[in-house]
Amino acid sequence: MGGEDAPGMFLGLDSSTQSLTAVLIDLESGQISCQLSVNFGAELPQYQSPNGFIPGGADGEVHANPLMWLEALDLLFARLAKVVDLSQVKMIAGSGQQHGSVYLDATFENRLAGLDPCSDLLSHLSPALSRATSPIWMDTSTTAECAEITAALGGDGEICHRSGSIAIERFTGPQIRRFYKKDPAGYDRTHQIHLVSSFMASVLAGKSVPIDFGDGAGMNLMSLSKLGWDTDLLAATAPNLCAKLLPPAAATAVQGEICGYFSKKYGVAAECRVALFTGDNPASLVGMGATAPGNLVISLGTSDTFFAAMPGPKTDPDGFGHVFGNPAGGFMSLICFRNGSLAREALRDSLGLDWAAFDRDALAATRGAAGENLMLPFYGPEITPRHDFTGPISQGSAAFESGADPALQVRALLEGQFLNMRLHSQWMGVKVERIRLTGGAAKNDGIAQLVADIFQAPVERLDVSNSAALGAAMIAAAADGHDLPAMQEIFCQAAAGSSLQPDLALGDVYQGALSRFQSLLKANLTSQQEFFRSVDPSADR
Ligand code: XUL
């Protein structure tokens, strides 16, 4: 696998919405040697954040307490030290829930430099917060700020082209602007703004370290073409912002040795080094072995997500998809579909079926009807495409439209979900060579076969429970000089389930269904809702 000298142990941490997870990999054995998590809600109940964020925020605000993340870091290291020999860890990297931001005053650097192993992170660093709580990715409070930034730049197309996404409520730039508007004194006192990822990496490194390109692209502030902060976006967001951000860097950029606090307190080797942290989605791209273009990842969850590597910074002309940095170099797309499991469950429940009857049986029974009936599979508001649907819309045979045959409904819903995914990922222009399918519903054989048939590509099922932390551990090893593709091969092999081949005879069938699906979708969206706002920032907000 390469590397500067002998292989070793590499630690990946993922600071997600609900927990902080560690995955330790051993390159000698090619195995995961330890996985541990601290669950914020269950184990740090004093923060009154049962799901990792403070409930009941007004006006769409969703915040979390960054002190909770610090306490979790101490707790995780204390636990790790009990079960593994941390002196063997050569490099640490990590990931964080994307978009969330931490605001720090001028004392932060000194406090980091003076971390005392006889004390704890919480008591030492809490006075450095210039904003008590951190807005996270679930926050939707910045509609006005998105409109203001969009207007200043001259339209959605411009922001999307520059930063990889239109101005989005949860993205960091609009969140920073809201803070600046609501609490100008607090903003002034803020010396440094970190993402969750760079905040955690800074604590480990004992000094402020940069935001990486992967996570930086989720801020509406970074220029994809220059891989640096975009001065117009900074100016449209808040004054003097450049001074509060370090220039972004590659995830594998080594930041130096771990801060003495962790070596003295938990027995991490003083020579253990720290690489940058990235976003959880870029880290998952690594963990799912999909950093080379041609590999797509489809994760079936409450919402379905679709992500894939891209060689260049292409952006979605409709503004639905996002572009982030790929930790292996180049870029990646991320497209979220809100009507994932929620829609599958809604139909299953309305038909009174169990999962076996829903997926395998229904799809087998209706194979002859592949691509025949269409359903816009939206049980509630969707973000790709952005539209307030109130229920699915069907078009097809009389037997289908009457709703008399439940199996036809199941096929049409699932086909609709994956046709919608295929349609809204076409902008990437990537030839699909292999799809890695993960998440709960990936276990269903009928669904997996349908994905293969609709995308006309082989589907490989992967059972990776902590893909972001695993990806981060591989980034740590890559930062130490080990070959990333070789590592991905080994760890993905270990997690691989069965593979399915597409039925090539269905290629033309689904090509035709795709055009008809697109027409049905167009007919049911107003132009204002379907396409992103080109110049008028007040529309569709
Ligand atoms: C991506 C996003 C979420 C967070 C949560 O844009 O908002 O996936 O990264 O982990």
PDB file of C-alpha atoms in Angstrom, residues 295-507:
ATOM      1  CA  ASN A 295     -18.448   5.276  -9.269  1.00  0.00           C
ATOM      2  CA  LEU A 296     -21.719   6.541  -7.877  1.00  0.00           C
ATOM      3  CA  VAL A 297     -22.972   6.142  -4.354  1.00  0.00           C
ATOM      4  CA  ILE A 298     -26.690   5.974  -3.685  1.00  0.00           C
ATOM      5  CA  SER A 299     -27.591   5.982  -0.016  1.00  0.00           C
ATOM      6  CA  LEU A 300     -31.178   5.049   0.751  1.00  0.00           C
ATOM      7  CA  GLY A 301     -32.327   6.646   3.977  1.00  0.00           C
ATOM      8  CA  THR A 302     -34.990   8.948   5.360  1.00  0.00           C
ATOM      9  CA  SER A 303     -33.874  11.152   2.499  1.00  0.00           C
ATOM     10  CA  ASP A 304     -32.050   9.459  -0.360  1.00  0.00           C
ATOM     11  CA  THR A 305     -28.683  10.905  -1.297  1.00  0.00           C
ATOM     12  CA  PHE A 306     -26.688  10.509  -4.422  1.00  0.00           C
ATOM     13  CA  PHE A 307     -23.028  11.386  -4.557  1.00  0.00           C
ATOM     14  CA  ALA A 308     -20.257  10.877  -7.006  1.00  0.00           C
ATOM     15  CA  ALA A 309     -16.787  12.054  -7.916  1.00  0.00           C
ATOM     16  CA  MET A 310     -16.403  14.482 -10.809  1.00  0.00           C
ATOM     17  CA  PRO A 311     -13.165  15.342 -12.565  1.00  0.00           C
ATOM     18  CA  GLY A 312     -13.968  19.075 -12.925  1.00  0.00           C
ATOM     19  CA  PRO A 313     -16.033  21.715 -11.132  1.00  0.00           C
ATOM     20  CA  LYS A 314     -19.207  21.322 -13.227  1.00  0.00           C
ATOM     21  CA  THR A 315     -22.302  22.762 -11.549  1.00  0.00           C
ATOM     22  CA  ASP A 316     -25.991  21.911 -11.788  1.00  0.00           C
ATOM     23  CA  PRO A 317     -27.672  24.317 -14.243  1.00  0.00           C
ATOM     24  CA  ASP A 318     -30.940  23.829 -12.338  1.00  0.00           C
ATOM     25  CA  GLY A 319     -29.271  24.612  -9.009  1.00  0.00           C
ATOM     26  CA  PHE A 320     -30.534  21.524  -7.149  1.00  0.00           C
ATOM     27  CA  GLY A 321     -27.259  19.615  -6.775  1.00  0.00           C
ATOM     28  CA  HIS A 322     -24.193  20.730  -4.809  1.00  0.00           C
ATOM     29  CA  VAL A 323     -20.529  20.505  -5.633  1.00  0.00           C
ATOM     30  CA  PHE A 324     -17.977  19.875  -2.873  1.00  0.00           C
ATOM     31  CA  GLY A 325     -14.251  19.125  -2.994  1.00  0.00           C
ATOM     32  CA  ASN A 326     -13.236  15.461  -3.351  1.00  0.00           C
ATOM     33  CA  PRO A 327     -10.602  14.630  -0.694  1.00  0.00           C
ATOM     34  CA  ALA A 328      -8.762  12.571  -3.324  1.00  0.00           C
ATOM     35  CA  GLY A 329      -8.558  15.632  -5.607  1.00  0.00           C
ATOM     36  CA  GLY A 330     -11.106  17.092  -8.013  1.00  0.00           C
ATOM     37  CA  PHE A 331     -14.735  17.471  -7.026  1.00  0.00           C
ATOM     38  CA  MET A 332     -17.837  15.567  -6.022  1.00  0.00           C
ATOM     39  CA  SER A 333     -21.542  16.126  -6.378  1.00  0.00           C
ATOM     40  CA  LEU A 334     -24.132  15.706  -3.686  1.00  0.00           C
ATOM     41  CA  ILE A 335     -27.817  15.558  -4.532  1.00  0.00           C
ATOM     42  CA  CYS A 336     -30.454  15.060  -1.831  1.00  0.00           C
ATOM     43  CA  PHE A 337     -33.942  13.703  -2.438  1.00  0.00           C
ATOM     44  CA  ARG A 338     -36.319  14.390   0.395  1.00  0.00           C
ATOM     45  CA  ASN A 339     -38.902  11.773  -0.568  1.00  0.00           C
ATOM     46  CA  GLY A 340     -36.773   8.706   0.183  1.00  0.00           C
ATOM     47  CA  SER A 341     -37.827   6.155   2.795  1.00  0.00           C
ATOM     48  CA  LEU A 342     -40.612   8.455   3.866  1.00  0.00           C
ATOM     49  CA  ALA A 343     -42.304   7.983   0.500  1.00  0.00           C
ATOM     50  CA  ARG A 344     -41.565   4.245   0.366  1.00  0.00           C
ATOM     51  CA  GLU A 345     -43.045   3.818   3.836  1.00  0.00           C
ATOM     52  CA  ALA A 346     -46.078   5.956   3.049  1.00  0.00           C
ATOM     53  CA  LEU A 347     -46.976   3.779   0.063  1.00  0.00           C
ATOM     54  CA  ARG A 348     -46.169   0.530   1.842  1.00  0.00           C
ATOM     55  CA  ASP A 349     -48.400   1.507   4.749  1.00  0.00           C
ATOM     56  CA  SER A 350     -51.224   2.704   2.540  1.00  0.00           C
ATOM     57  CA  LEU A 351     -51.157  -0.660   0.737  1.00  0.00           C
ATOM     58  CA  GLY A 352     -50.842  -2.599   4.010  1.00  0.00           C
ATOM     59  CA  LEU A 353     -47.810  -4.570   2.768  1.00  0.00           C
ATOM     60  CA  ASP A 354     -44.680  -5.814   4.546  1.00  0.00           C
ATOM     61  CA  TRP A 355     -41.262  -5.081   3.040  1.00  0.00           C
ATOM     62  CA  ALA A 356     -40.942  -8.464   1.308  1.00  0.00           C
ATOM     63  CA  ALA A 357     -44.254  -8.044  -0.450  1.00  0.00           C
ATOM     64  CA  PHE A 358     -43.464  -4.423  -1.161  1.00  0.00           C
ATOM     65  CA  ASP A 359     -40.159  -4.864  -2.820  1.00  0.00           C
ATOM     66  CA  ARG A 360     -39.273  -8.324  -4.036  1.00  0.00           C
ATOM     67  CA  ASP A 361     -42.723  -9.723  -4.679  1.00  0.00           C
ATOM     68  CA  ALA A 362     -44.226  -6.591  -6.163  1.00  0.00           C
ATOM     69  CA  LEU A 363     -41.311  -5.974  -8.471  1.00  0.00           C
ATOM     70  CA  ALA A 364     -41.163  -9.614  -9.582  1.00  0.00           C
ATOM     71  CA  ALA A 365     -44.903  -9.675 -10.250  1.00  0.00           C
ATOM     72  CA  THR A 366     -44.763  -6.593 -12.447  1.00  0.00           C
ATOM     73  CA  ARG A 367     -41.564  -7.190 -14.389  1.00  0.00           C
ATOM     74  CA  GLY A 368     -43.491  -7.205 -17.681  1.00  0.00           C
ATOM     75  CA  ALA A 369     -44.738  -3.704 -16.872  1.00  0.00           C
ATOM     76  CA  ALA A 370     -41.250  -2.178 -16.487  1.00  0.00           C
ATOM     77  CA  GLY A 371     -41.298   1.483 -17.429  1.00  0.00           C
ATOM     78  CA  GLU A 372     -44.954   1.338 -18.442  1.00  0.00           C
ATOM     79  CA  ASN A 373     -46.616   3.393 -15.706  1.00  0.00           C
ATOM     80  CA  LEU A 374     -45.268   6.612 -14.309  1.00  0.00           C
ATOM     81  CA  MET A 375     -45.427   8.087 -10.833  1.00  0.00           C
ATOM     82  CA  LEU A 376     -44.008  11.368  -9.563  1.00  0.00           C
ATOM     83  CA  PRO A 377     -43.070   9.779  -6.233  1.00  0.00           C
ATOM     84  CA  PHE A 378     -43.481  12.775  -3.953  1.00  0.00           C
ATOM     85  CA  TYR A 379     -45.574  12.445  -0.804  1.00  0.00           C
ATOM     86  CA  GLY A 380     -44.583  15.891   0.456  1.00  0.00           C
ATOM     87  CA  PRO A 381     -42.337  18.861  -0.464  1.00  0.00           C
ATOM     88  CA  GLU A 382     -39.285  17.866  -2.501  1.00  0.00           C
ATOM     89  CA  ILE A 383     -35.963  19.650  -2.939  1.00  0.00           C
ATOM     90  CA  THR A 384     -34.883  17.879  -6.152  1.00  0.00           C
ATOM     91  CA  PRO A 385     -36.812  19.256  -7.951  1.00  0.00           C
ATOM     92  CA  ARG A 386     -37.773  22.030  -5.574  1.00  0.00           C
ATOM     93  CA  HIS A 387     -41.552  21.920  -5.357  1.00  0.00           C
ATOM     94  CA  ASP A 388     -44.242  21.696  -2.695  1.00  0.00           C
ATOM     95  CA  PHE A 389     -45.823  18.449  -3.820  1.00  0.00           C
ATOM     96  CA  THR A 390     -48.810  17.313  -1.804  1.00  0.00           C
ATOM     97  CA  GLY A 391     -48.960  13.729  -3.021  1.00  0.00           C
ATOM     98  CA  PRO A 392     -47.799  11.436  -5.810  1.00  0.00           C
ATOM     99  CA  ILE A 393     -49.017  12.023  -9.364  1.00  0.00           C
ATOM    100  CA  SER A 394     -49.680   9.013 -11.584  1.00  0.00           C
ATOM    101  CA  GLN A 395     -50.036   8.439 -15.305  1.00  0.00           C
ATOM    102  CA  GLY A 396     -50.412   5.082 -17.039  1.00  0.00           C
ATOM    103  CA  SER A 397     -52.716   2.186 -17.777  1.00  0.00           C
ATOM    104  CA  ALA A 398     -56.285   2.074 -16.482  1.00  0.00           C
ATOM    105  CA  ALA A 399     -55.356  -0.799 -14.144  1.00  0.00           C
ATOM    106  CA  PHE A 400     -52.566   1.350 -12.685  1.00  0.00           C
ATOM    107  CA  GLU A 401     -54.454   4.608 -12.400  1.00  0.00           C
ATOM    108  CA  SER A 402     -57.405   2.887 -10.710  1.00  0.00           C
ATOM    109  CA  GLY A 403     -54.977   1.823  -7.958  1.00  0.00           C
ATOM    110  CA  ALA A 404     -56.507  -1.661  -7.993  1.00  0.00           C
ATOM    111  CA  ASP A 405     -53.170  -3.516  -8.311  1.00  0.00           C
ATOM    112  CA  PRO A 406     -50.825  -2.688  -5.407  1.00  0.00           C
ATOM    113  CA  ALA A 407     -47.840  -4.253  -7.204  1.00  0.00           C
ATOM    114  CA  LEU A 408     -48.137  -1.753 -10.049  1.00  0.00           C
ATOM    115  CA  GLN A 409     -48.117   1.090  -7.525  1.00  0.00           C
ATOM    116  CA  VAL A 410     -44.944  -0.220  -5.890  1.00  0.00           C
ATOM    117  CA  ARG A 411     -43.125  -0.563  -9.208  1.00  0.00           C
ATOM    118  CA  ALA A 412     -44.167   2.892 -10.351  1.00  0.00           C
ATOM    119  CA  LEU A 413     -43.108   4.547  -7.076  1.00  0.00           C
ATOM    120  CA  LEU A 414     -39.661   2.932  -7.036  1.00  0.00           C
ATOM    121  CA  GLU A 415     -39.126   3.523 -10.759  1.00  0.00           C
ATOM    122  CA  GLY A 416     -40.177   7.132 -10.221  1.00  0.00           C
ATOM    123  CA  GLN A 417     -37.631   7.592  -7.423  1.00  0.00           C
ATOM    124  CA  PHE A 418     -34.726   6.262  -9.482  1.00  0.00           C
ATOM    125  CA  LEU A 419     -35.799   7.890 -12.753  1.00  0.00           C
ATOM    126  CA  ASN A 420     -35.924  11.186 -10.839  1.00  0.00           C
ATOM    127  CA  MET A 421     -32.420  10.473  -9.535  1.00  0.00           C
ATOM    128  CA  ARG A 422     -31.130   9.615 -12.996  1.00  0.00           C
ATOM    129  CA  LEU A 423     -32.754  12.725 -14.474  1.00  0.00           C
ATOM    130  CA  HIS A 424     -31.366  15.077 -11.848  1.00  0.00           C
ATOM    131  CA  SER A 425     -27.832  13.718 -11.971  1.00  0.00           C
ATOM    132  CA  GLN A 426     -27.430  14.016 -15.738  1.00  0.00           C
ATOM    133  CA  TRP A 427     -25.809  17.460 -15.432  1.00  0.00           C
ATOM    134  CA  MET A 428     -22.693  15.808 -14.013  1.00  0.00           C
ATOM    135  CA  GLY A 429     -21.979  14.206 -17.393  1.00  0.00           C
ATOM    136  CA  VAL A 430     -20.306  11.241 -15.704  1.00  0.00           C
ATOM    137  CA  LYS A 431     -20.446   7.808 -17.349  1.00  0.00           C
ATOM    138  CA  VAL A 432     -21.792   5.437 -14.713  1.00  0.00           C
ATOM    139  CA  GLU A 433     -19.524   2.417 -14.368  1.00  0.00           C
ATOM    140  CA  ARG A 434     -20.595   1.124 -10.982  1.00  0.00           C
ATOM    141  CA  ILE A 435     -23.119   2.054  -8.333  1.00  0.00           C
ATOM    142  CA  ARG A 436     -22.438   1.455  -4.677  1.00  0.00           C
ATOM    143  CA  LEU A 437     -25.718   1.123  -2.858  1.00  0.00           C
ATOM    144  CA  THR A 438     -25.974   1.579   0.877  1.00  0.00           C
ATOM    145  CA  GLY A 439     -28.518   2.420   3.581  1.00  0.00           C
ATOM    146  CA  GLY A 440     -31.453   0.417   4.952  1.00  0.00           C
ATOM    147  CA  ALA A 441     -33.397  -0.236   1.754  1.00  0.00           C
ATOM    148  CA  ALA A 442     -30.247  -1.359  -0.102  1.00  0.00           C
ATOM    149  CA  LYS A 443     -30.763  -4.806   1.412  1.00  0.00           C
ATOM    150  CA  ASN A 444     -33.932  -5.267  -0.626  1.00  0.00           C
ATOM    151  CA  ASP A 445     -33.078  -7.357  -3.696  1.00  0.00           C
ATOM    152  CA  GLY A 446     -35.846  -5.965  -5.845  1.00  0.00           C
ATOM    153  CA  ILE A 447     -34.826  -2.365  -5.182  1.00  0.00           C
ATOM    154  CA  ALA A 448     -31.146  -3.101  -5.860  1.00  0.00           C
ATOM    155  CA  GLN A 449     -32.019  -4.793  -9.192  1.00  0.00           C
ATOM    156  CA  LEU A 450     -34.230  -1.868 -10.164  1.00  0.00           C
ATOM    157  CA  VAL A 451     -31.374   0.585  -9.547  1.00  0.00           C
ATOM    158  CA  ALA A 452     -29.114  -1.547 -11.788  1.00  0.00           C
ATOM    159  CA  ASP A 453     -31.766  -1.669 -14.526  1.00  0.00           C
ATOM    160  CA  ILE A 454     -32.646   2.023 -14.465  1.00  0.00           C
ATOM    161  CA  PHE A 455     -29.036   3.245 -14.423  1.00  0.00           C
ATOM    162  CA  GLN A 456     -27.933   0.316 -16.658  1.00  0.00           C
ATOM    163  CA  ALA A 457     -24.903  -0.233 -14.452  1.00  0.00           C
ATOM    164  CA  PRO A 458     -23.764  -2.926 -12.011  1.00  0.00           C
ATOM    165  CA  VAL A 459     -24.838  -2.383  -8.415  1.00  0.00           C
ATOM    166  CA  GLU A 460     -22.591  -3.381  -5.544  1.00  0.00           C
ATOM    167  CA  ARG A 461     -24.043  -3.388  -2.056  1.00  0.00           C
ATOM    168  CA  LEU A 462     -21.816  -2.108   0.723  1.00  0.00           C
ATOM    169  CA  ASP A 463     -22.448  -2.498   4.405  1.00  0.00           C
ATOM    170  CA  VAL A 464     -20.354   0.312   5.848  1.00  0.00           C
ATOM    171  CA  SER A 465     -21.837   1.599   9.078  1.00  0.00           C
ATOM    172  CA  ASN A 466     -19.454   4.504   9.718  1.00  0.00           C
ATOM    173  CA  SER A 467     -18.461   5.452   6.189  1.00  0.00           C
ATOM    174  CA  ALA A 468     -17.423   9.024   7.103  1.00  0.00           C
ATOM    175  CA  ALA A 469     -15.153   7.995  10.007  1.00  0.00           C
ATOM    176  CA  LEU A 470     -13.720   5.136   7.931  1.00  0.00           C
ATOM    177  CA  GLY A 471     -13.099   7.547   5.063  1.00  0.00           C
ATOM    178  CA  ALA A 472     -11.418   9.944   7.501  1.00  0.00           C
ATOM    179  CA  ALA A 473      -9.121   7.150   8.748  1.00  0.00           C
ATOM    180  CA  MET A 474      -8.143   6.469   5.128  1.00  0.00           C
ATOM    181  CA  ILE A 475      -7.527  10.192   4.567  1.00  0.00           C
ATOM    182  CA  ALA A 476      -5.205  10.096   7.601  1.00  0.00           C
ATOM    183  CA  ALA A 477      -3.297   7.184   6.070  1.00  0.00           C
ATOM    184  CA  ALA A 478      -3.208   8.923   2.671  1.00  0.00           C
ATOM    185  CA  ALA A 479      -1.768  12.019   4.368  1.00  0.00           C
ATOM    186  CA  ASP A 480       0.979   9.719   5.668  1.00  0.00           C
ATOM    187  CA  GLY A 481       1.776   8.684   2.088  1.00  0.00           C
ATOM    188  CA  HIS A 482      -0.285   5.494   1.722  1.00  0.00           C
ATOM    189  CA  ASP A 483      -2.088   4.731  -1.531  1.00  0.00           C
ATOM    190  CA  LEU A 484      -5.763   5.667  -1.226  1.00  0.00           C
ATOM    191  CA  PRO A 485      -7.209   3.483  -4.042  1.00  0.00           C
ATOM    192  CA  ALA A 486      -5.403   0.423  -2.645  1.00  0.00           C
ATOM    193  CA  MET A 487      -6.821   1.069   0.830  1.00  0.00           C
ATOM    194  CA  GLN A 488     -10.302   1.648  -0.549  1.00  0.00           C
ATOM    195  CA  GLU A 489     -10.130  -1.669  -2.382  1.00  0.00           C
ATOM    196  CA  ILE A 490      -9.237  -3.521   0.822  1.00  0.00           C
ATOM    197  CA  PHE A 491     -11.786  -1.914   3.133  1.00  0.00           C
ATOM    198  CA  CYS A 492     -14.628  -1.961   0.577  1.00  0.00           C
ATOM    199  CA  GLN A 493     -13.946  -5.631  -0.226  1.00  0.00           C
ATOM    200  CA  ALA A 494     -14.407  -6.370   3.445  1.00  0.00           C
ATOM    201  CA  ALA A 495     -17.779  -4.590   3.480  1.00  0.00           C
ATOM    202  CA  ALA A 496     -19.032  -5.817   0.095  1.00  0.00           C
ATOM    203  CA  GLY A 497     -22.341  -7.641  -0.145  1.00  0.00           C
ATOM    204  CA  SER A 498     -23.785  -9.223  -3.271  1.00  0.00           C
ATOM    205  CA  SER A 499     -23.563  -7.509  -6.663  1.00  0.00           C
ATOM    206  CA  LEU A 500     -26.262  -7.295  -9.312  1.00  0.00           C
ATOM    207  CA  GLN A 501     -25.918  -6.859 -13.061  1.00  0.00           C
ATOM    208  CA  PRO A 502     -28.314  -4.711 -15.106  1.00  0.00           C
ATOM    209  CA  ASP A 503     -30.775  -6.336 -17.497  1.00  0.00           C
ATOM    210  CA  LEU A 504     -29.502  -4.841 -20.755  1.00  0.00           C
ATOM    211  CA  ALA A 505     -32.809  -5.569 -22.473  1.00  0.00           C
ATOM    212  CA  LEU A 506     -34.357  -2.847 -20.284  1.00  0.00           C
ATOM    213  CA  GLY A 507     -31.936  -0.125 -21.439  1.00  0.00           C
TER     214      GLY A 507
END
